[in-house]
């Protein structure tokens, strides 16, 4: 079976220099462990905000490490050092703008400055690369979506669409724990679960 491979990239000058401990990759790893029922392997990198290095890392994770999904955290704002989206677009075969639109939609529920985010998602070869926020709370909200006090989804998280996207890219069939985030697929794309 084709094991799901996930690349995690934290883009931070200070974390990469050891000035402070990276919080993005631990937050992503914890969330993925809670959300995915499909087994997966992780490749992680902590790198500075340098566009050539970000591009090189994304290419390595997709082309050499064969990650089906690559999640970046950090470097998505308007500051001059925030070049993660630029690097992501530079290595892309196709852009998937809906992911960035939905991430901003979720964040706008909390802060008006969400419109300053340049988060995006792209396809390189048969891999999905997504730029996530830098803060652990925002990472969780973006992936999982927003729920009311009864647990009903108010705003869908972006991960609800990831499994089907990977399936369309001929990657592994990914399943999630619906109490964390329910993956959406059309009926024709669903597999029967056999115990």
CSV table of C-alpha atoms in Angstrom, one decimal:
chain,number,residue,atom,x,y,z
A,1,UNK,CA,0.0,0.0,0.0
A,2,UNK,CA,1.1,3.6,-0.7
A,3,UNK,CA,1.7,5.1,2.7
A,4,UNK,CA,0.6,8.8,3.1
A,5,UNK,CA,3.7,10.9,3.3
A,6,UNK,CA,3.4,14.4,4.7
A,7,UNK,CA,6.1,17.1,4.6
A,8,UNK,CA,6.0,19.8,7.4
A,9,UNK,CA,8.0,23.0,6.9
A,10,UNK,CA,8.3,25.7,9.5
A,11,UNK,CA,9.5,29.0,7.9
A,12,UNK,CA,11.1,31.2,10.6
A,13,UNK,CA,14.4,33.1,10.8
A,14,UNK,CA,14.4,33.0,14.6
A,15,UNK,CA,13.3,29.4,15.1
A,16,UNK,CA,15.8,28.1,12.5
A,17,UNK,CA,18.6,29.9,14.4
A,18,UNK,CA,17.4,28.5,17.7
A,19,UNK,CA,16.4,31.9,19.1
A,20,UNK,CA,13.1,30.3,20.1
A,21,UNK,CA,11.6,26.9,19.8
A,22,UNK,CA,9.4,26.2,16.7
A,23,UNK,CA,5.8,25.7,17.6
A,24,UNK,CA,4.4,25.2,14.1
A,25,UNK,CA,5.6,21.6,13.5
A,26,UNK,CA,4.6,20.3,16.9
A,27,UNK,CA,1.2,21.8,16.5
A,28,UNK,CA,0.7,20.3,13.0
A,29,UNK,CA,2.0,16.9,14.1
A,30,UNK,CA,-0.4,16.9,17.1
A,31,UNK,CA,-3.3,17.9,14.9
A,32,UNK,CA,-2.6,15.3,12.2
A,33,UNK,CA,-2.3,12.6,14.9
A,34,UNK,CA,-5.8,13.5,16.2
A,35,UNK,CA,-7.4,14.0,12.8
A,36,UNK,CA,-6.1,11.2,10.5
A,37,UNK,CA,-7.2,7.6,10.8
A,38,UNK,CA,-5.0,6.7,7.8
A,39,UNK,CA,-1.4,5.8,8.8
A,40,UNK,CA,1.2,8.4,7.7
A,41,UNK,CA,4.9,9.3,7.8
A,42,UNK,CA,6.2,12.8,8.4
A,43,UNK,CA,9.2,14.6,7.0
A,44,UNK,CA,9.9,17.9,8.8
A,45,UNK,CA,12.1,20.9,8.2
A,46,UNK,CA,12.7,24.2,10.1
A,47,UNK,CA,14.2,26.8,7.7
A,48,UNK,CA,14.8,30.6,7.5
A,49,UNK,CA,12.7,33.0,5.5
A,50,UNK,CA,14.9,32.7,2.4
A,51,UNK,CA,13.0,32.2,-0.9
A,52,UNK,CA,15.6,30.0,-2.6
A,53,UNK,CA,15.8,27.8,0.4
A,54,UNK,CA,12.0,27.5,0.7
A,55,UNK,CA,11.8,26.6,-3.0
A,56,UNK,CA,14.6,24.0,-2.6
A,57,UNK,CA,12.9,22.5,0.5
A,58,UNK,CA,9.5,22.2,-1.2
A,59,UNK,CA,11.0,20.6,-4.3
A,60,UNK,CA,13.0,18.2,-2.2
A,61,UNK,CA,9.9,17.1,-0.2
A,62,UNK,CA,7.9,16.6,-3.4
A,63,UNK,CA,10.5,15.4,-5.9
A,64,UNK,CA,12.8,13.4,-3.7
A,65,UNK,CA,10.9,12.5,-0.6
A,66,UNK,CA,7.7,11.9,-2.5
A,67,UNK,CA,5.4,13.6,0.0
A,68,UNK,CA,1.8,13.6,-1.1
A,69,UNK,CA,1.0,16.6,1.1
A,70,UNK,CA,3.3,19.4,2.2
A,71,UNK,CA,2.1,21.9,4.9
A,72,UNK,CA,4.1,25.1,5.5
A,73,UNK,CA,3.7,27.3,8.5
A,74,UNK,CA,4.8,30.9,8.8
A,75,UNK,CA,6.0,33.6,6.4
A,76,UNK,CA,2.6,34.4,4.8
A,77,UNK,CA,2.1,38.1,5.7
A,78,UNK,CA,2.9,41.3,3.8
A,79,UNK,CA,6.3,41.9,5.5
A,80,UNK,CA,9.3,41.9,3.2
A,81,UNK,CA,10.7,38.8,4.8
A,82,UNK,CA,7.4,36.9,4.3
A,83,UNK,CA,8.2,35.0,1.1
A,84,UNK,CA,6.6,31.5,1.7
A,85,UNK,CA,3.7,32.1,-0.8
A,86,UNK,CA,6.2,33.5,-3.4
A,87,UNK,CA,8.4,30.4,-3.0
A,88,UNK,CA,5.3,28.1,-3.2
A,89,UNK,CA,4.0,29.7,-6.3
A,90,UNK,CA,7.4,29.6,-7.9
A,91,UNK,CA,7.6,25.8,-7.7
A,92,UNK,CA,3.9,25.2,-8.6
A,93,UNK,CA,2.5,23.5,-11.6
A,94,UNK,CA,-1.0,24.7,-10.8
A,95,UNK,CA,-2.6,27.0,-8.2
A,96,UNK,CA,-5.4,26.0,-5.9
A,97,UNK,CA,-6.8,29.4,-4.8
A,98,UNK,CA,-9.8,28.1,-3.0
A,99,UNK,CA,-7.7,26.9,0.0
A,100,UNK,CA,-6.3,30.4,0.6
A,101,UNK,CA,-9.7,32.0,0.2
A,102,UNK,CA,-11.1,29.6,2.8
A,103,UNK,CA,-8.2,30.1,5.2
A,104,UNK,CA,-8.8,33.9,5.2
A,105,UNK,CA,-12.6,33.3,5.6
A,106,UNK,CA,-11.9,31.3,8.8
A,107,UNK,CA,-9.4,33.8,10.2
A,108,UNK,CA,-11.7,36.7,9.4
A,109,UNK,CA,-14.1,35.3,12.1
A,110,UNK,CA,-11.4,36.3,14.6
A,111,UNK,CA,-9.3,39.2,13.3
A,112,UNK,CA,-9.9,41.9,10.6
A,113,UNK,CA,-6.2,41.6,9.6
A,114,UNK,CA,-6.8,38.2,8.1
A,115,UNK,CA,-7.1,39.9,4.8
A,116,UNK,CA,-3.3,40.6,5.0
A,117,UNK,CA,-2.6,36.9,4.8
A,118,UNK,CA,-1.2,35.7,1.4
A,119,UNK,CA,-1.7,32.0,2.2
A,120,UNK,CA,-2.2,29.9,-0.9
A,121,UNK,CA,-2.1,26.3,-2.0
A,122,UNK,CA,-0.6,24.7,-5.2
A,123,UNK,CA,-0.1,21.4,-6.9
A,124,UNK,CA,3.4,20.4,-7.8
A,125,UNK,CA,3.5,17.1,-9.8
A,126,UNK,CA,1.0,15.0,-7.9
A,127,UNK,CA,1.4,16.7,-4.5
A,128,UNK,CA,-0.6,19.3,-2.7
A,129,UNK,CA,1.4,22.1,-1.0
A,130,UNK,CA,-0.5,24.4,1.4
A,131,UNK,CA,0.7,27.5,3.3
A,132,UNK,CA,-0.8,27.6,6.8
A,133,UNK,CA,-0.7,30.3,9.4
A,134,UNK,CA,2.1,30.4,12.0
A,135,UNK,CA,0.2,30.3,15.3
A,136,UNK,CA,-0.8,26.9,16.6
A,137,UNK,CA,-4.4,28.1,17.5
A,138,UNK,CA,-4.8,29.5,13.9
A,139,UNK,CA,-3.3,26.3,12.4
A,140,UNK,CA,-6.0,24.2,14.2
A,141,UNK,CA,-8.9,26.6,13.3
A,142,UNK,CA,-7.8,26.7,9.6
A,143,UNK,CA,-7.5,22.9,9.2
A,144,UNK,CA,-10.5,22.0,11.3
A,145,UNK,CA,-12.9,24.8,10.7
A,146,UNK,CA,-15.2,26.5,13.2
A,147,UNK,CA,-17.9,24.7,15.1
A,148,UNK,CA,-20.7,25.9,17.3
A,149,UNK,CA,-21.2,24.9,21.0
A,150,UNK,CA,-22.9,21.7,19.8
A,151,UNK,CA,-20.0,20.7,17.6
A,152,UNK,CA,-21.9,21.5,14.3
A,153,UNK,CA,-19.6,23.0,11.6
A,154,UNK,CA,-20.2,26.7,11.0
A,155,UNK,CA,-17.3,27.3,8.6
A,156,UNK,CA,-15.7,24.3,7.0
A,157,UNK,CA,-12.0,23.8,7.6
A,158,UNK,CA,-9.7,23.3,4.6
A,159,UNK,CA,-8.7,19.8,5.6
A,160,UNK,CA,-12.3,18.6,4.7
A,161,UNK,CA,-11.3,18.9,1.1
A,162,UNK,CA,-7.7,17.6,1.3
A,163,UNK,CA,-8.5,13.9,1.2
A,164,UNK,CA,-10.5,14.1,-2.0
A,165,UNK,CA,-7.9,16.4,-3.6
A,166,UNK,CA,-5.2,13.8,-2.9
A,167,UNK,CA,-7.4,11.1,-4.3
A,168,UNK,CA,-7.9,13.2,-7.5
A,169,UNK,CA,-4.1,13.5,-7.7
A,170,UNK,CA,-3.9,9.6,-7.6
A,171,UNK,CA,-2.4,9.6,-4.1
A,172,UNK,CA,-3.4,7.4,-1.2
A,173,UNK,CA,-7.0,7.1,0.0
A,174,UNK,CA,-7.0,9.3,3.2
A,175,UNK,CA,-9.6,9.0,5.9
A,176,UNK,CA,-10.1,11.3,8.9
A,177,UNK,CA,-11.8,11.1,12.3
A,178,UNK,CA,-15.1,12.8,11.6
A,179,UNK,CA,-15.3,14.3,15.2
A,180,UNK,CA,-12.2,16.3,14.4
A,181,UNK,CA,-12.8,17.0,10.7
A,182,UNK,CA,-15.0,15.1,8.3
A,183,UNK,CA,-13.5,14.6,4.9
A,184,UNK,CA,-15.9,15.3,2.1
A,185,UNK,CA,-16.1,13.2,-1.1
A,186,UNK,CA,-18.8,12.8,-3.6
A,187,UNK,CA,-20.6,9.4,-3.2
A,188,UNK,CA,-18.9,8.0,-6.4
A,189,UNK,CA,-15.4,8.6,-4.8
A,190,UNK,CA,-16.1,6.9,-1.5
A,191,UNK,CA,-14.8,3.5,-0.6
A,192,UNK,CA,-16.6,1.0,1.5
A,193,UNK,CA,-14.9,0.4,4.9
A,194,UNK,CA,-14.5,-3.4,5.6
A,195,UNK,CA,-13.8,-4.4,9.1
